[in-house]
Coordinates of C-alpha atoms in Angstrom, one line a residue:
Chain A
X1 CA 92.0 91.8 85.8
X2 CA 92.1 91.8 89.4
X3 CA 90.5 94.2 91.8
X4 CA 92.4 97.5 91.8
X5 CA 92.4 100.6 93.8
X6 CA 91.2 101.8 97.2
X7 CA 88.0 102.5 99.0
X8 CA 88.7 106.0 100.8
X9 CA 90.6 108.8 98.9
X10 CA 91.2 112.4 100.3
X11 CA 92.0 115.7 98.2
X12 CA 93.1 118.2 100.6
X13 CA 93.4 121.3 98.2
X14 CA 89.9 122.4 96.5
X15 CA 89.3 125.7 95.3
X16 CA 86.8 126.6 92.1
X17 CA 87.8 130.1 90.8
X18 CA 84.7 132.1 90.0
X19 CA 85.7 133.5 86.7
X20 CA 87.1 132.1 83.4
X21 CA 88.4 133.0 80.0
X22 CA 87.9 130.9 76.7
X23 CA 85.2 128.8 75.2
X24 CA 82.8 126.9 77.6
X25 CA 82.8 124.3 78.9
X26 CA 86.5 123.2 78.1
X27 CA 88.0 126.5 79.5
X28 CA 85.7 127.3 82.3
X29 CA 87.9 127.2 85.5
X30 CA 86.9 123.8 87.2
X31 CA 88.0 120.9 89.2
X32 CA 87.6 117.4 88.7
X33 CA 88.0 114.3 90.6
X34 CA 88.7 111.4 87.8
X35 CA 87.8 108.2 88.9
X36 CA 88.8 105.0 87.2
X37 CA 86.6 101.7 88.3
X38 CA 88.4 98.8 86.7
X39 CA 86.0 96.3 88.5
X40 CA 83.1 94.5 87.1
X41 CA 80.8 96.0 89.5
X42 CA 79.4 99.7 89.7
X43 CA 81.0 101.9 92.2
X44 CA 78.9 103.7 94.6
X45 CA 80.6 106.9 95.5
X46 CA 79.8 109.2 98.6
X47 CA 81.7 112.4 98.7
X48 CA 81.7 114.6 101.7
X49 CA 82.9 118.4 101.3
X50 CA 84.8 120.0 104.0
X51 CA 85.2 123.7 104.7
X52 CA 87.1 125.9 106.7
X53 CA 84.6 127.6 108.6
X54 CA 81.4 125.6 108.7
X55 CA 80.2 121.9 109.0
X56 CA 81.0 119.5 106.2
X57 CA 78.3 119.0 103.5
X58 CA 77.3 115.6 102.0
X59 CA 77.1 112.9 101.0
X60 CA 77.0 113.6 97.2
X61 CA 76.2 110.3 95.6
X62 CA 77.6 109.3 92.2
X63 CA 77.9 105.9 90.3
X64 CA 80.7 105.1 88.3
X65 CA 79.6 101.9 86.4
X66 CA 81.9 98.9 86.1
X67 CA 84.9 99.1 83.6
X68 CA 84.4 102.8 83.2
X69 CA 85.9 106.1 84.2
X70 CA 84.2 109.3 85.2
X71 CA 85.6 112.6 85.5
X72 CA 83.6 114.3 88.1
X73 CA 83.4 118.1 87.8
X74 CA 82.9 119.6 91.3
X75 CA 81.5 122.7 89.5
X76 CA 78.6 120.4 88.6
X77 CA 77.7 119.0 91.9
X78 CA 74.0 120.1 93.1
X79 CA 72.8 117.6 95.6
X80 CA 72.6 118.5 98.6
X81 CA 74.1 122.1 97.6
X82 CA 76.7 123.7 95.1
X83 CA 80.0 124.3 96.3
X84 CA 80.6 128.0 96.3
X85 CA 83.3 129.4 94.2
X86 CA 86.7 131.2 95.3
X87 CA 86.4 129.1 98.6
X88 CA 88.7 126.7 100.2
X89 CA 87.5 123.2 100.6
X90 CA 88.7 119.6 100.7
X91 CA 86.8 116.5 99.8
X92 CA 86.9 112.8 100.9
X93 CA 85.6 110.2 98.6
X94 CA 84.4 106.7 99.9
X95 CA 83.4 103.9 97.5
X96 CA 82.0 100.5 97.8
X97 CA 84.3 99.0 95.4
X98 CA 88.0 100.0 95.1
X99 CA 88.8 102.6 92.4
X100 CA 91.5 105.2 91.7
X101 CA 91.1 108.8 92.2
X102 CA 93.1 111.9 90.6
X103 CA 92.7 115.3 91.3
X104 CA 92.9 118.2 88.4
X105 CA 92.1 122.0 88.2
X106 CA 91.9 124.1 85.1
X107 CA 92.2 127.6 86.2
X108 CA 91.4 129.8 83.2
X109 CA 91.1 133.2 85.3
X110 CA 93.9 134.8 83.0
X111 CA 94.1 134.7 79.4
X112 CA 96.2 131.7 79.5
X113 CA 94.9 128.6 81.4
X114 CA 97.0 126.9 84.2
X115 CA 96.5 123.2 85.1
X116 CA 97.5 121.1 88.2
X117 CA 97.1 117.6 88.8
X118 CA 97.9 114.9 91.4
X119 CA 96.8 111.5 92.5
X120 CA 94.2 111.7 95.5
X121 CA 95.6 110.3 98.6
X122 CA 94.5 106.5 99.2
X123 CA 93.4 106.1 102.9
X124 CA 92.5 102.5 102.8
Chain B
X1 CA 84.0 108.3 109.6
X2 CA 87.0 106.6 110.7
X3 CA 90.1 108.4 111.5
X4 CA 92.0 109.3 108.3
X5 CA 95.5 110.4 107.3
X6 CA 98.8 110.7 108.9
X7 CA 100.7 112.4 111.5
X8 CA 103.9 113.7 109.6
X9 CA 104.3 114.8 106.2
X10 CA 107.0 116.4 104.2
X11 CA 107.4 118.8 101.3
X12 CA 110.8 119.0 99.8
X13 CA 110.2 121.8 97.3
X14 CA 109.6 125.1 98.7
X15 CA 110.2 128.4 96.9
X16 CA 108.0 131.8 97.3
X17 CA 108.5 134.0 94.6
X18 CA 109.0 137.6 95.4
X19 CA 107.0 139.3 93.2
X20 CA 103.5 139.1 91.3
X21 CA 101.2 140.2 88.7
X22 CA 97.5 140.4 89.2
X23 CA 95.0 141.5 91.8
X24 CA 95.8 140.5 95.4
X25 CA 95.7 138.3 97.4
X26 CA 94.5 135.8 94.8
X27 CA 97.2 136.1 92.3
X28 CA 100.2 137.1 94.8
X29 CA 102.8 134.4 94.2
X30 CA 102.3 132.0 97.1
X31 CA 102.9 128.5 98.5
X32 CA 100.2 126.7 100.6
X33 CA 100.0 123.6 102.5
X34 CA 96.2 122.6 102.3
X35 CA 95.4 120.4 105.2
X36 CA 92.5 118.4 105.8
X37 CA 91.3 117.3 109.4
X38 CA 88.3 114.7 108.9
X39 CA 88.5 113.9 112.5
X40 CA 86.2 115.2 115.3
X41 CA 89.3 116.6 117.3
X42 CA 91.2 119.8 116.5
X43 CA 94.8 119.2 114.8
X44 CA 97.7 120.7 116.6
X45 CA 100.1 121.4 113.9
X46 CA 103.9 122.0 114.4
X47 CA 105.7 123.1 111.1
X48 CA 109.5 123.0 110.8
X49 CA 111.1 125.0 108.0
X50 CA 114.4 123.7 106.4
X51 CA 117.0 125.8 104.6
X52 CA 120.1 125.1 102.3
X53 CA 122.5 127.0 104.5
X54 CA 121.3 127.5 108.0
X55 CA 119.7 125.6 110.8
X56 CA 116.1 124.7 110.5
X57 CA 113.4 127.2 112.0
X58 CA 110.3 126.3 113.9
X59 CA 108.1 125.4 115.4
X60 CA 105.2 127.2 113.6
X61 CA 102.1 126.3 115.4
X62 CA 98.8 126.1 113.6
X63 CA 95.4 124.7 114.8
X64 CA 93.1 123.0 112.2
X65 CA 89.9 122.5 114.0
X66 CA 87.9 119.1 113.6
X67 CA 86.0 118.5 110.5
X68 CA 87.6 121.5 108.9
X69 CA 90.3 122.3 106.3
X70 CA 92.8 125.1 106.2
X71 CA 95.0 126.1 103.6
X72 CA 97.9 127.6 105.3
X73 CA 99.8 130.1 103.1
X74 CA 103.6 129.9 103.9
X75 CA 103.7 133.8 103.1
X76 CA 101.7 134.4 106.1
X77 CA 103.8 132.6 108.6
X78 CA 105.3 135.2 111.1
X79 CA 106.2 133.4 114.3
X80 CA 108.9 132.6 115.2
X81 CA 110.0 134.4 111.8
X82 CA 108.8 134.9 108.1
X83 CA 110.0 132.7 105.4
X84 CA 112.4 134.9 103.0
X85 CA 111.4 135.1 99.3
X86 CA 113.4 133.7 96.6
X87 CA 114.8 131.2 98.9
X88 CA 115.0 127.3 98.6
X89 CA 113.3 125.7 101.8
X90 CA 111.6 122.6 102.7
X91 CA 108.8 121.6 105.3
X92 CA 108.0 118.9 108.0
X93 CA 104.6 119.1 109.3
X94 CA 103.6 117.1 112.4
X95 CA 100.3 116.6 113.6
X96 CA 98.7 115.1 116.9
X97 CA 95.9 113.8 115.1
X98 CA 95.9 112.1 111.4
X99 CA 95.6 114.8 108.6
X100 CA 95.9 115.0 104.9
X101 CA 98.2 117.5 103.4
X102 CA 98.5 118.6 99.7
X103 CA 101.1 121.5 98.5
X104 CA 100.4 124.1 96.0
X105 CA 102.2 127.0 94.6
X106 CA 100.8 129.7 92.5
X107 CA 103.9 131.6 90.5
X108 CA 102.5 134.9 89.2
X109 CA 105.9 136.3 88.5
X110 CA 105.0 136.5 84.8
X111 CA 101.9 138.0 83.3
X112 CA 99.8 134.7 83.2
X113 CA 100.0 132.6 86.4
X114 CA 101.5 129.0 86.6
X115 CA 100.3 126.5 89.0
X116 CA 101.8 123.3 90.6
X117 CA 100.1 120.6 93.2
X118 CA 101.0 117.7 94.9
X119 CA 100.1 115.6 97.7
X120 CA 102.7 116.2 100.2
X121 CA 104.5 112.8 101.3
X122 CA 103.2 111.0 104.3
X123 CA 105.9 109.7 106.7
X124 CA 103.8 108.0 109.3
Chain C
X1 CA 112.8 114.1 115.3
X2 CA 112.9 110.7 114.1
X3 CA 114.5 109.7 111.1
X4 CA 112.2 110.3 107.9
X5 CA 112.3 109.3 104.5
X6 CA 113.5 106.7 101.9
X7 CA 116.8 105.5 100.6
X8 CA 115.9 105.0 97.0
X9 CA 113.8 107.5 94.9
X10 CA 112.9 107.2 91.0
X11 CA 111.8 110.0 88.6
X12 CA 110.3 108.7 85.5
X13 CA 109.7 111.8 83.5
X14 CA 113.0 113.7 82.7
X15 CA 113.5 116.3 80.1
X16 CA 115.1 119.5 79.8
X17 CA 114.0 122.0 77.3
X18 CA 116.7 123.5 75.3
X19 CA 115.8 127.2 75.3
X20 CA 114.0 129.5 77.5
X21 CA 112.4 133.1 78.0
X22 CA 112.9 135.5 80.8
X23 CA 115.8 136.6 83.3
X24 CA 118.5 134.0 84.3
X25 CA 118.8 131.8 86.2
X26 CA 115.2 131.9 87.9
X27 CA 113.6 131.6 84.3
X28 CA 115.8 129.1 82.6
X29 CA 114.1 126.0 81.7
X30 CA 115.2 123.4 84.3
X31 CA 114.4 120.6 86.4
X32 CA 115.3 120.0 89.9
X33 CA 115.2 117.2 92.5
X34 CA 114.5 118.9 95.9
X35 CA 115.8 116.7 98.5
X36 CA 114.9 117.1 102.2
X37 CA 117.4 115.6 104.5
X38 CA 115.9 115.8 108.0
X39 CA 118.3 113.6 109.9
X40 CA 121.4 114.8 111.8
X41 CA 123.8 113.2 109.5
X42 CA 124.8 114.2 105.9
X43 CA 123.1 112.4 103.0
X44 CA 125.3 110.9 100.2
X45 CA 123.5 110.6 97.2
X46 CA 124.3 108.6 94.1
X47 CA 122.2 109.7 91.0
X48 CA 121.8 107.6 87.7
X49 CA 120.6 108.9 84.6
X50 CA 118.5 106.3 82.4
X51 CA 118.2 107.0 78.6
X52 CA 115.8 105.7 75.8
X53 CA 118.7 104.6 73.7
X54 CA 121.8 104.1 75.5
X55 CA 123.3 102.9 78.7
X56 CA 122.6 104.7 82.0
X57 CA 125.2 107.1 83.2
X58 CA 126.5 107.7 86.8
X59 CA 126.8 108.0 89.4
X60 CA 126.7 111.7 90.1
X61 CA 127.4 112.2 93.5
X62 CA 125.8 114.9 95.8
X63 CA 125.9 115.6 99.5
X64 CA 123.0 117.1 101.5
X65 CA 124.1 118.2 104.7
X66 CA 122.2 116.9 107.9
X67 CA 119.1 119.1 108.6
X68 CA 119.2 121.0 105.4
X69 CA 117.6 121.1 102.0
X70 CA 119.0 120.9 98.6
X71 CA 117.4 121.8 95.5
X72 CA 119.5 120.0 92.7
X73 CA 119.3 121.4 89.3
X74 CA 119.9 118.7 86.5
X75 CA 120.9 121.3 84.3
X76 CA 124.1 121.9 86.5
X77 CA 125.2 118.4 86.5
X78 CA 128.5 118.0 85.2
X79 CA 130.3 114.9 86.2
X80 CA 130.6 112.2 84.7
X81 CA 128.8 114.1 82.0
X82 CA 126.0 116.9 81.3
X83 CA 122.6 115.7 80.6
X84 CA 121.7 116.7 77.0
X85 CA 118.8 119.1 76.4
X86 CA 115.5 118.0 74.7
X87 CA 116.3 114.5 75.6
X88 CA 114.0 111.9 77.5
X89 CA 115.5 110.6 80.7
X90 CA 114.7 109.1 84.0
X91 CA 116.4 109.2 87.3
X92 CA 117.1 106.9 90.3
X93 CA 118.4 108.6 93.5
X94 CA 120.2 106.5 96.1
X95 CA 120.9 107.8 99.6
X96 CA 122.7 106.2 102.6
X97 CA 120.3 107.8 105.0
X98 CA 116.5 108.5 104.7
X99 CA 115.5 111.6 102.6
X100 CA 112.4 113.0 100.9
X101 CA 112.5 113.8 97.1
X102 CA 110.3 116.0 95.1
X103 CA 110.6 116.6 91.3
X104 CA 110.0 119.9 89.5
X105 CA 110.2 121.6 86.0
X106 CA 110.0 125.0 85.0
X107 CA 109.5 125.2 81.1
X108 CA 109.7 128.7 79.8
X109 CA 110.3 128.0 76.0
X110 CA 107.2 130.2 75.5
X111 CA 106.7 133.7 77.0
X112 CA 105.0 132.6 80.0
X113 CA 106.3 129.8 82.0
X114 CA 104.7 126.4 83.0
X115 CA 105.4 124.5 86.0
X116 CA 105.1 120.9 87.2
X117 CA 106.0 119.1 90.4
X118 CA 105.2 115.5 92.1
X119 CA 106.5 113.9 94.7
X120 CA 109.3 111.3 93.3
X121 CA 108.4 107.6 93.8
X122 CA 109.8 106.1 96.9
X123 CA 111.0 102.7 96.3
X124 CA 112.5 101.7 99.9
Chain D
X1 CA 120.8 97.6 91.4
X2 CA 118.0 95.8 92.9
X3 CA 114.8 95.3 91.1
X4 CA 112.7 98.5 91.6
X5 CA 109.1 99.5 91.0
X6 CA 105.6 98.1 90.6
X7 CA 103.8 95.6 88.0
X8 CA 100.4 97.3 87.9
X9 CA 99.9 101.1 87.5
X10 CA 97.0 103.5 87.0
X11 CA 96.2 106.8 85.7
X12 CA 92.8 108.1 86.2
X13 CA 92.9 111.5 84.5
X14 CA 93.4 110.8 80.6
X15 CA 92.3 113.7 78.0
X16 CA 94.3 114.6 75.0
X17 CA 93.2 118.2 73.7
X18 CA 92.0 118.3 70.1
X19 CA 94.2 121.2 69.1
X20 CA 97.5 122.9 69.7
X21 CA 99.6 126.0 69.2
X22 CA 103.4 126.0 68.5
X23 CA 105.9 123.8 66.7
X24 CA 105.4 120.4 66.1
X25 CA 105.9 117.5 67.7
X26 CA 107.3 119.3 71.0
X27 CA 104.3 121.6 71.4
X28 CA 101.5 119.3 70.1
X29 CA 99.1 118.9 73.0
X30 CA 99.8 115.4 74.2
X31 CA 99.8 113.0 77.3
X32 CA 102.7 110.8 78.0
X33 CA 102.9 107.6 80.5
X34 CA 106.9 107.9 81.4
X35 CA 108.3 104.6 82.1
X36 CA 111.4 103.8 83.8
X37 CA 112.6 100.3 83.5
X38 CA 116.0 100.0 86.0
X39 CA 116.0 96.1 85.5
X40 CA 118.5 94.2 83.5
X41 CA 115.3 92.6 81.6
X42 CA 113.1 94.1 79.1
X43 CA 109.5 95.2 80.2
X44 CA 106.7 93.8 78.4
X45 CA 103.9 96.2 79.0
X46 CA 100.1 95.9 78.3
X47 CA 97.9 99.2 78.3
X48 CA 94.1 99.0 78.8
X49 CA 92.3 102.2 78.1
X50 CA 89.0 102.9 79.9
X51 CA 86.3 105.3 78.8
X52 CA 83.2 106.9 80.3
X53 CA 80.7 105.1 78.0
X54 CA 81.8 102.1 76.2
X55 CA 83.9 99.0 76.9
X56 CA 87.8 99.1 77.7
X57 CA 89.9 99.1 74.9
X58 CA 93.3 97.1 74.6
X59 CA 96.0 95.8 75.2
X60 CA 98.4 98.1 73.8
X61 CA 101.6 96.3 73.7
X62 CA 104.9 98.2 74.4
X63 CA 108.4 97.0 75.2
X64 CA 110.7 99.1 77.3
X65 CA 114.1 97.4 77.2
X66 CA 116.3 96.7 80.1
X67 CA 118.1 99.8 81.8
X68 CA 116.1 102.3 79.6
X69 CA 113.2 104.6 79.9
X70 CA 110.4 105.3 77.4
X71 CA 108.2 108.2 77.1
X72 CA 105.2 106.7 75.9
X73 CA 102.9 109.3 73.9
X74 CA 99.3 108.2 74.1
X75 CA 98.7 110.4 70.8
X76 CA 100.8 107.8 69.0
X77 CA 98.9 104.6 70.2
X78 CA 97.3 102.9 67.0
X79 CA 97.0 99.2 67.7
X80 CA 94.4 98.2 68.4
X81 CA 92.9 101.7 67.8
X82 CA 93.8 105.4 68.3
X83 CA 92.6 107.3 71.3
X84 CA 90.0 110.0 70.3
X85 CA 91.0 113.6 71.0
X86 CA 88.9 115.6 73.5
X87 CA 87.5 112.4 75.2
X88 CA 87.7 111.5 78.9
X89 CA 89.8 108.1 79.5
X90 CA 91.9 106.3 82.1
X91 CA 94.5 103.8 81.7
X92 CA 95.8 100.8 83.5
X93 CA 99.5 99.7 82.8
X94 CA 100.6 96.2 83.4
X95 CA 104.0 94.9 83.1
X96 CA 105.8 91.7 83.5
X97 CA 108.7 93.3 85.5
X98 CA 108.5 96.2 88.1
X99 CA 108.7 99.5 86.4
X100 CA 107.9 103.3 87.6
X101 CA 105.4 105.2 85.7
X102 CA 104.9 109.1 85.8
X103 CA 101.8 110.7 83.7
X104 CA 102.4 113.9 82.1
X105 CA 100.3 116.2 79.8
X106 CA 101.2 119.3 77.7
X107 CA 98.1 121.5 76.9
X108 CA 98.9 124.0 74.0
X109 CA 95.2 124.9 73.2
X110 CA 96.1 128.3 73.9
X111 CA 99.2 130.3 73.1
X112 CA 101.2 129.4 76.4
X113 CA 101.3 125.8 77.1
X114 CA 100.3 124.3 80.4
X115 CA 101.9 121.3 82.0
X116 CA 100.8 118.6 84.5
X117 CA 102.5 115.8 85.8
X118 CA 102.0 113.2 88.7
X119 CA 103.5 110.0 89.7
X120 CA 101.0 107.0 88.2
X121 CA 99.3 105.3 91.1
X122 CA 101.2 101.9 92.0
X123 CA 98.7 99.0 92.6
X124 CA 101.3 96.2 93.2

């Protein structure tokens, strides 16, 4: 298959709720960046997190192997620092090979979970 | 990082429910335009609100500082006038520097909240 | 403002649930095509509905006045014929002036409503 | 109508929950790729499923007749093999004629269902 996707993606709506209902880890309130790397070569990702009231933080480095998908939980990012809960953020994802990125949140703060998903915005 | 995003964005589906369940302000029924400004310079936004039965209202002026995100609650817009609840509207966002815009609604009219989110539509 | 939007849009996921919970008409299970016409001139829309097992039906003709938004409920379309409930469909929207289209469903078959929304797909 | 759509589409966020509440098959937790083929000619689709920890599987072959829509349930794919539940995946859809693809999930693991939908990402 030919190379598919883009090298820079943006997610403007980031927010990890601070509490949850239901069995973990499936029903833990979380946000994910689902990345598809349909190429033969590994994708080396670099994530930058933007906040409303302080300097951006990053890069967070993640590898998505060739011909694989990885559903990255923002909750699990640790290096250089965790993303605080109940805090507005946004994210830019840069990759050395073209990938496709979709953004999803599961919000289980109430008894019944709510879901959102949208393709991230392809910059180039 | 290079300049990313677009200068004109549109949201066609606007609707702020008039009532809510759950603790405020997190569970107040609301709509947001989440804006990422990944550039060095401040973004000066101008929002115009379109209705089904009267002239558009605006501009609403908002600044998103350089290298910051701002999650704008349509509920909070006051100048030139608040957006009425339970009313269909749409929105065009113009910026003097490129930004990325994502649209989200939390609807808590019932006991369990519902969520939607989608990238806004990039015009140019 | 300059002319914004596109003249042909597609929605691939159409489905109107056949039953509902909660007060009408807000909580009636429904689908909408939210159209923003930011131009000075009226937009004359022509909708064609595609099914899985029979010929397309249309055109459904709708006018969105200049500098107005209209949130079209698929439930309310009558001419040339209503869209059956619990039936897969898709939709192509053609306009004589550029518009922006967003697709939303409220599903209230259960006690708590669920929502989806996404920008329609801009063809040209 | 002129030919509309694209020949390659990607969905990065795939996940079929393993359990459900409510009457089948409407409330079975499921994912769909809703395909609109507005052309005169049949569309011959080839789906490839990507995983996080093993080689891609496919092609899954599906025909969408001309001037029809088909809402494909990933749950129902059998050949060459079913998609396991509770497993991250992604999908690339290739078609010999242009089509439009929208991705939807109904998650009924809890008493009240949650929904997501987004346009798939058009590659070319």
